[in-house]
PDB file of C-alpha atoms and ligand atoms in Angstrom:
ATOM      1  CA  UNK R   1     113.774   3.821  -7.379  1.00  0.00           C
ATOM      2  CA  UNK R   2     113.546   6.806  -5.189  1.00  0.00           C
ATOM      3  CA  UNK R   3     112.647   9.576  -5.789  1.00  0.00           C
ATOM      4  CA  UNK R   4     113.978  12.184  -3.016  1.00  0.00           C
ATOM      5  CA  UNK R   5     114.771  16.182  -4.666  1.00  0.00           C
ATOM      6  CA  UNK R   6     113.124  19.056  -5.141  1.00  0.00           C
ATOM      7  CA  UNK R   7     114.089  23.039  -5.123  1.00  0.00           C
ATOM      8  CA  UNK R   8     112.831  26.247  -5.255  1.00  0.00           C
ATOM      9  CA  UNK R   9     114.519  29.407  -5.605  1.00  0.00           C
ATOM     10  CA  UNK R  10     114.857  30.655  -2.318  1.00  0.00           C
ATOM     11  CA  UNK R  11     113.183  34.046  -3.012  1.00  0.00           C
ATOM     12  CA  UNK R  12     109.913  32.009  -4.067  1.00  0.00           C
ATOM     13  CA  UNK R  13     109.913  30.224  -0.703  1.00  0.00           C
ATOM     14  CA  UNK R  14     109.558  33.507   0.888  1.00  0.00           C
ATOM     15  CA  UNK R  15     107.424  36.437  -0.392  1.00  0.00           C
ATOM     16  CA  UNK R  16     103.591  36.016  -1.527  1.00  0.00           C
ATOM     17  CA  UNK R  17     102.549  32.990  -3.879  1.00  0.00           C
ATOM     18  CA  UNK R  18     101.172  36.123  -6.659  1.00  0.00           C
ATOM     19  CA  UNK R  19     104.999  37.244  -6.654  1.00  0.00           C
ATOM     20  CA  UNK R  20     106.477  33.995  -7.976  1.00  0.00           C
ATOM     21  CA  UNK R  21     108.509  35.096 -11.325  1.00  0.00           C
ATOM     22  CA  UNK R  22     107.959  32.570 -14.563  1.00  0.00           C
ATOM     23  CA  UNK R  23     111.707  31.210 -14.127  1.00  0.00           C
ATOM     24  CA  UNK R  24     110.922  30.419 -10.314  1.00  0.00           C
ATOM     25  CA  UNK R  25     108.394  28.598 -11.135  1.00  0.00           C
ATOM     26  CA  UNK R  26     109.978  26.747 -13.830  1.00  0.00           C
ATOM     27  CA  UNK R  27     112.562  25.446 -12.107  1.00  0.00           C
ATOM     28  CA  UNK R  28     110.605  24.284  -9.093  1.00  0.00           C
ATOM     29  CA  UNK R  29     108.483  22.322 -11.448  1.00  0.00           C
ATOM     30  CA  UNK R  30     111.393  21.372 -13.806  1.00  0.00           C
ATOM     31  CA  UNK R  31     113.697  19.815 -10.952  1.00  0.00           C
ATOM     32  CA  UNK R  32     111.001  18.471  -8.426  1.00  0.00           C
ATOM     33  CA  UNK R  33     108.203  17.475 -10.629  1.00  0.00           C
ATOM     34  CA  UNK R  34     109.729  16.691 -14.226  1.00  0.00           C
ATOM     35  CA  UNK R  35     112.502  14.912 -12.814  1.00  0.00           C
ATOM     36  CA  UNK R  36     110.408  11.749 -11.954  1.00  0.00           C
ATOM     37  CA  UNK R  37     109.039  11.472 -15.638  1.00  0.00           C
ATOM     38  CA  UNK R  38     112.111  11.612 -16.860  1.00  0.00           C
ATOM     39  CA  UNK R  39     113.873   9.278 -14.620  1.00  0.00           C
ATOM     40  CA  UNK R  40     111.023   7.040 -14.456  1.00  0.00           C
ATOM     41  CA  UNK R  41     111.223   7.041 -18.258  1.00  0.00           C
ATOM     42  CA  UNK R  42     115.450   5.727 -17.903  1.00  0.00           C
ATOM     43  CA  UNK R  43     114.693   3.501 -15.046  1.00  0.00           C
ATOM     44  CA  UNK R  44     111.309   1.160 -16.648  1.00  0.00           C
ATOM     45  CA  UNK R  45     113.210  -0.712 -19.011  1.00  0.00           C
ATOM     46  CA  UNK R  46     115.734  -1.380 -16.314  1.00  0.00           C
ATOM     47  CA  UNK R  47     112.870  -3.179 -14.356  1.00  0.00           C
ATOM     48  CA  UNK R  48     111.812  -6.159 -16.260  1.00  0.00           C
ATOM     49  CA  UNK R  49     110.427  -8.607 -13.360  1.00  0.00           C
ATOM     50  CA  UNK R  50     108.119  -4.834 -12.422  1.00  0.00           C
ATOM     51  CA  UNK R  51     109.332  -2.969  -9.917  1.00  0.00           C
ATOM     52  CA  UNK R  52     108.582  -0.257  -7.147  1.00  0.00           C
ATOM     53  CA  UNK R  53     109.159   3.873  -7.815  1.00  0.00           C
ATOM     54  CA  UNK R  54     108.221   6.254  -4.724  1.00  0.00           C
ATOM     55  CA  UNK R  55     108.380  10.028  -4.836  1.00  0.00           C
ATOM     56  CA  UNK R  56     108.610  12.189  -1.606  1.00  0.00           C
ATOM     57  CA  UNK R  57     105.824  14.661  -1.030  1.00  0.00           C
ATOM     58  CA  UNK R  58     104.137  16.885   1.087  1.00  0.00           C
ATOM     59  CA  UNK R  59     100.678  18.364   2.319  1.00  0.00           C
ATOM     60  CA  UNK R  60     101.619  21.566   0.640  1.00  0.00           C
ATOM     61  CA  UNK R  61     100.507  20.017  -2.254  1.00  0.00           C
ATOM     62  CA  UNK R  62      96.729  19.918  -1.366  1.00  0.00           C
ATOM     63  CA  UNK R  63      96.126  22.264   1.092  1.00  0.00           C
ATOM     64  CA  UNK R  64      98.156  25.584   1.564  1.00  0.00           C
ATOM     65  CA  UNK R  65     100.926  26.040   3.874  1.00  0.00           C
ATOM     66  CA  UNK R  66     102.547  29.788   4.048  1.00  0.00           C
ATOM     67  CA  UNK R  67     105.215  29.940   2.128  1.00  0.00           C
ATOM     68  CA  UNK R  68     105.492  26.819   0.735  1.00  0.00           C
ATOM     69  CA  UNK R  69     104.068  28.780  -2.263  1.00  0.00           C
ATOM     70  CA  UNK R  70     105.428  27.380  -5.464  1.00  0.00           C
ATOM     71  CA  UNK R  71     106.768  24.350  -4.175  1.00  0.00           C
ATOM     72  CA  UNK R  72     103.277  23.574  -3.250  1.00  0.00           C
ATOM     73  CA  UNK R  73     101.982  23.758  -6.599  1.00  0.00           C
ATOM     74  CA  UNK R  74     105.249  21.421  -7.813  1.00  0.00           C
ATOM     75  CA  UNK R  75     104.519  19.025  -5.522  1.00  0.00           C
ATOM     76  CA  UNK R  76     100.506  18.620  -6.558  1.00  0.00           C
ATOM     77  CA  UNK R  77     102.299  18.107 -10.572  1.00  0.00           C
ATOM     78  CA  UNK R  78     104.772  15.460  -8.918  1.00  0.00           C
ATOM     79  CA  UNK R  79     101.483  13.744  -7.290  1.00  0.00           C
ATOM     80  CA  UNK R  80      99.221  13.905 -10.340  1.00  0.00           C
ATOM     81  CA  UNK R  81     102.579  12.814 -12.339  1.00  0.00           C
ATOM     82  CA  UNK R  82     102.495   9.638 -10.237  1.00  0.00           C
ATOM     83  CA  UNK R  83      99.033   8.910 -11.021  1.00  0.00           C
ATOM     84  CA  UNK R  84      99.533   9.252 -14.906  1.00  0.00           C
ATOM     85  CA  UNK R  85     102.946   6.807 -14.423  1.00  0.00           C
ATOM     86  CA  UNK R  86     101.202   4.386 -12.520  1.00  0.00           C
ATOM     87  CA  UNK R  87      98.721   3.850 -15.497  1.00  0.00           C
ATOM     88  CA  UNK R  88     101.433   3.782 -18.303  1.00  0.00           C
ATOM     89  CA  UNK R  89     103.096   1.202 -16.153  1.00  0.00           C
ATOM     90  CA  UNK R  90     100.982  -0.696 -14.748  1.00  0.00           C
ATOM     91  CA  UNK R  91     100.967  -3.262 -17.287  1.00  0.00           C
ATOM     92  CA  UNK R  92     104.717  -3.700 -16.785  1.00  0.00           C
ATOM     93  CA  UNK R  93     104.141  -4.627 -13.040  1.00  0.00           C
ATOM     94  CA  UNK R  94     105.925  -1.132 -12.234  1.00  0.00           C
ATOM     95  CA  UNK R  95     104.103   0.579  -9.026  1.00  0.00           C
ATOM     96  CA  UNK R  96     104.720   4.435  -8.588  1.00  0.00           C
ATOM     97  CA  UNK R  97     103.592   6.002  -5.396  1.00  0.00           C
ATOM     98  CA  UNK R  98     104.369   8.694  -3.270  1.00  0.00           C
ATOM     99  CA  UNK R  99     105.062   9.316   0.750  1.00  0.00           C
ATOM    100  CA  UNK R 100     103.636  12.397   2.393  1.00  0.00           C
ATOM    101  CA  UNK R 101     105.927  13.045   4.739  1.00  0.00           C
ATOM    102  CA  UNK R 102     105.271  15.494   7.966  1.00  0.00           C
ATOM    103  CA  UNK R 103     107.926  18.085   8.239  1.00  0.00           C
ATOM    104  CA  UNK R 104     111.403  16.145   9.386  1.00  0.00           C
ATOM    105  CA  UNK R 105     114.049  18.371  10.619  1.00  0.00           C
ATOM    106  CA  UNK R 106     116.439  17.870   8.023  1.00  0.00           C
ATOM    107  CA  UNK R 107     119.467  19.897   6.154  1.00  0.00           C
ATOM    108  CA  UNK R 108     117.196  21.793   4.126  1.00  0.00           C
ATOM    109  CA  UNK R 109     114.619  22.669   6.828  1.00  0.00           C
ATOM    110  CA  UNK R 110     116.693  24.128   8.673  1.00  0.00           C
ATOM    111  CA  UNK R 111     116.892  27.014   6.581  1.00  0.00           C
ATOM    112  CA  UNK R 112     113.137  27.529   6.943  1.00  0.00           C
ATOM    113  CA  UNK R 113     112.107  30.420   8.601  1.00  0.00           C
ATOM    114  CA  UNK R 114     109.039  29.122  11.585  1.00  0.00           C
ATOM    115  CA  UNK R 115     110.063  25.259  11.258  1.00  0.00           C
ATOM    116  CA  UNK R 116     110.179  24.630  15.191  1.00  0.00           C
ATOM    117  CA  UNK R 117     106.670  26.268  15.368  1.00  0.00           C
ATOM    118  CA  UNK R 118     105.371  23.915  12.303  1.00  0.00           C
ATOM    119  CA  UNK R 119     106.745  21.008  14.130  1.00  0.00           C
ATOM    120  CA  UNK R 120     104.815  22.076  17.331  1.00  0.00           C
ATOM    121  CA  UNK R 121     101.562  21.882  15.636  1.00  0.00           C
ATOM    122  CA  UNK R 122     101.783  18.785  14.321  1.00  0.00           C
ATOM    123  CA  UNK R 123     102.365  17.830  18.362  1.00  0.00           C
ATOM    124  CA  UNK R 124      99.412  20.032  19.157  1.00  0.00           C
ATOM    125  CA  UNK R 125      96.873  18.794  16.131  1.00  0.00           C
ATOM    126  CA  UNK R 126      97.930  15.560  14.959  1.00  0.00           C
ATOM    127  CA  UNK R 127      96.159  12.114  16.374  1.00  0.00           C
ATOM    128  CA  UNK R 128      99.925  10.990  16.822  1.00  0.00           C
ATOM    129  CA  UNK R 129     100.681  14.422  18.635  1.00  0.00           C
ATOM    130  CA  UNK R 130     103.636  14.151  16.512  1.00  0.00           C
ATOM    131  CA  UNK R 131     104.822  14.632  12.989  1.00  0.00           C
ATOM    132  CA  UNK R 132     107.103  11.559  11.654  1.00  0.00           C
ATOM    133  CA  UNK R 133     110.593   9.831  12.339  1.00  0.00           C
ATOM    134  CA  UNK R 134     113.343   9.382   9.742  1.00  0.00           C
ATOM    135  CA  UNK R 135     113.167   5.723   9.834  1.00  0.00           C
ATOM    136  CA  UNK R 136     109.343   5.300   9.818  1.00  0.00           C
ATOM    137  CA  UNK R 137     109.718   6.783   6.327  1.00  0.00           C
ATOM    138  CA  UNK R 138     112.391   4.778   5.444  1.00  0.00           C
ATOM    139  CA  UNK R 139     110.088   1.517   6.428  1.00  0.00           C
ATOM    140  CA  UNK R 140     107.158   2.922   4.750  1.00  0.00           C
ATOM    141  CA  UNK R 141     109.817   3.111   1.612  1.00  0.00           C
ATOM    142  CA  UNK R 142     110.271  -0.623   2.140  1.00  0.00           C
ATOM    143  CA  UNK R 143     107.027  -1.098   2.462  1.00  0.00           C
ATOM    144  CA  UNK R 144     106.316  -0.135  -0.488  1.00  0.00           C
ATOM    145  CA  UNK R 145     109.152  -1.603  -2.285  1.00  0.00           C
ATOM    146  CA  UNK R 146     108.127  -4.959  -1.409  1.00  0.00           C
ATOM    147  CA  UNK R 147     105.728  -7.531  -2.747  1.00  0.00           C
ATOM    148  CA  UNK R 148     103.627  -7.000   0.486  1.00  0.00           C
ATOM    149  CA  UNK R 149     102.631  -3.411  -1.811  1.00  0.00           C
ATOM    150  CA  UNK R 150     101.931  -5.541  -4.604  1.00  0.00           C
ATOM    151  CA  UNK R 151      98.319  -4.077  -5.279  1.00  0.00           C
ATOM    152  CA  UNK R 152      99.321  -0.290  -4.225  1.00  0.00           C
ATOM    153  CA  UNK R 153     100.058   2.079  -7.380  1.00  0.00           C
ATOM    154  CA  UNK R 154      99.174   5.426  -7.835  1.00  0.00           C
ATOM    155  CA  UNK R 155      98.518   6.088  -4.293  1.00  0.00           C
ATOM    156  CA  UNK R 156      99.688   8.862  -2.035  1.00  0.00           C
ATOM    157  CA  UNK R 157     100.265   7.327   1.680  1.00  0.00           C
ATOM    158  CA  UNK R 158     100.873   9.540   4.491  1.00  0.00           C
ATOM    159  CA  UNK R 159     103.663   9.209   7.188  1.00  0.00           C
ATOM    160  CA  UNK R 160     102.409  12.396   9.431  1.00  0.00           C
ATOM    161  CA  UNK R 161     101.273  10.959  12.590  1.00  0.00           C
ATOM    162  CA  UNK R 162      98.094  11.574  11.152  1.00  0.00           C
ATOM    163  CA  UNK R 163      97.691  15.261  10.661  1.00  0.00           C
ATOM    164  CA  UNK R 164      96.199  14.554   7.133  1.00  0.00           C
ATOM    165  CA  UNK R 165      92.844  13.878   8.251  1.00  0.00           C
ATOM    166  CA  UNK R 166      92.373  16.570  10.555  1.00  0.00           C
ATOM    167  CA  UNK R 167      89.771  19.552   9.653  1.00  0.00           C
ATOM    168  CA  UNK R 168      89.884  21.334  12.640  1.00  0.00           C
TER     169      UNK R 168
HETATM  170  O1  0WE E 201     109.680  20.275   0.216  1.00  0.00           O
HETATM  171  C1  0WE E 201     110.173  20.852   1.181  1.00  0.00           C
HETATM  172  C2  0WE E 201     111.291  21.866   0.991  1.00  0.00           C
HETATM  173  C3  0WE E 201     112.123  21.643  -0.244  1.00  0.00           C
HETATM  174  C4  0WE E 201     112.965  22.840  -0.601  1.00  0.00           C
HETATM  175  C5  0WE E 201     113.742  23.508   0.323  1.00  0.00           C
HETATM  176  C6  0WE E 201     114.500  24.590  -0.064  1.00  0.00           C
HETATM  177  C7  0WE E 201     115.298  25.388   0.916  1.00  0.00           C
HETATM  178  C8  0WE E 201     116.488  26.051   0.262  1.00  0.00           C
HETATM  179  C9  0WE E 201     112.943  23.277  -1.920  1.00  0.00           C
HETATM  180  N1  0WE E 201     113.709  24.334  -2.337  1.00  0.00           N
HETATM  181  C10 0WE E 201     114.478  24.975  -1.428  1.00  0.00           C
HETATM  182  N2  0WE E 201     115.226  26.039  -1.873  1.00  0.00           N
HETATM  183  C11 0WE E 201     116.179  26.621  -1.094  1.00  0.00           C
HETATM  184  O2  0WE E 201     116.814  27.591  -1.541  1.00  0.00           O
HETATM  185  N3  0WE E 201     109.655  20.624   2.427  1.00  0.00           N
HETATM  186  C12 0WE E 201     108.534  19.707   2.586  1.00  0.00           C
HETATM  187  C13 0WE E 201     110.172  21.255   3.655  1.00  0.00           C
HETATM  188  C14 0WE E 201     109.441  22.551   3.822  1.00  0.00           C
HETATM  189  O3  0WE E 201     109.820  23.662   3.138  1.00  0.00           O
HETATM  190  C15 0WE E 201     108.953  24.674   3.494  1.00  0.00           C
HETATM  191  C16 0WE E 201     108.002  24.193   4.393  1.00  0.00           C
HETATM  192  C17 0WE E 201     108.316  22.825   4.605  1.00  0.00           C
HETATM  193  C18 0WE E 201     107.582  21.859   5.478  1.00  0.00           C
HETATM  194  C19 0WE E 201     108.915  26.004   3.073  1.00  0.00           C
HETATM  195  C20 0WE E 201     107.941  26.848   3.582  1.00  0.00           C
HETATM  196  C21 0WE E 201     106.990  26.367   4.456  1.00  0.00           C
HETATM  197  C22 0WE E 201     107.017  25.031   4.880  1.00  0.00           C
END
């Protein structure tokens, strides 16, 4: 199963983090971090030979990035969420991981205010001197949907060209 969704009120993914209203940041954490327990919790009886959940992330999670803001703080609840699912099933042979994904120019980016200039410093800063293709995360996906993943669970694997690592 994949797990690809998340939103934020657009007004959160703008101001300062301090502004972020109660209901803002419910529903960030309600649709992109909740949303995996619960259809984690439909889809494990469903897989009865184990089977392979992924969730899509991003950096903004551990480290901050302006105005990712709420959606930052969702996405460190989706990661931690993954660790917790990977030890309830575990014992079912179900792996749950998640892909940390550079920024891809994508539908929803393009409403980001300053997403050319992120992209340009993941080609200044990252060992790649790029940030990721579409279909590298889509083989990372299969990757990790196959039996050559067998021993990966709970795991967050990064498709960034590398920008991860980088301190300075
Ligand atoms: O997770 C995301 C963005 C997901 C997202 C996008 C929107 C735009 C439209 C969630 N909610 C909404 N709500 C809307 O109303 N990314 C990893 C892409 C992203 O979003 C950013 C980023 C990056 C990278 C927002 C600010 C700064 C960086």
């Amino acid at each position: 199963m994949l797990h690809s969704l998340a939103f934020a009120p657009r007004e959160a993914l703008e101001g300062d983090f301090v502004s972020t209203t109660r209901e803002a940041f419910r529903v960030a954490h309600d649709i992109s971090a909740y949303s995996l327990v619960a259809l984690t919790r439909e889809v494990a009886p469903l897989m009865t030979n184990g089977g392979s959940i992924v969730a899509m992330t991003y950096y903004g999670a551990e480290k901050v990035v302006p105005h990712y803001n709420v959606m930052g703080v969702a996405k460190a609840s989706l990661e931690a969420s993954t660790r917790y699912l990977a030890y309830d099933l575990g014992p079912k042979k179900i792996r749950v991981n998640c892909i940390s994904a550079g920024p891809v120019q994508t539908l929803a980016a393009r409403g980001i205010s300053g997403f050319t200039s992120m992209l340009k410093h993941y080609q200044e800063r990252a060992p790649l001197k790029r940030s990721c293709e579409p279909a590298e995360l889509g083989a990372t996906g299969v990757f990790l949907a196959s039996d050559a993943a067998a021993g990966i669970t709970g795991q967050v694997i990064y498709v960034d060209g590398g920008y991860q690592i980088m301190g300075m």
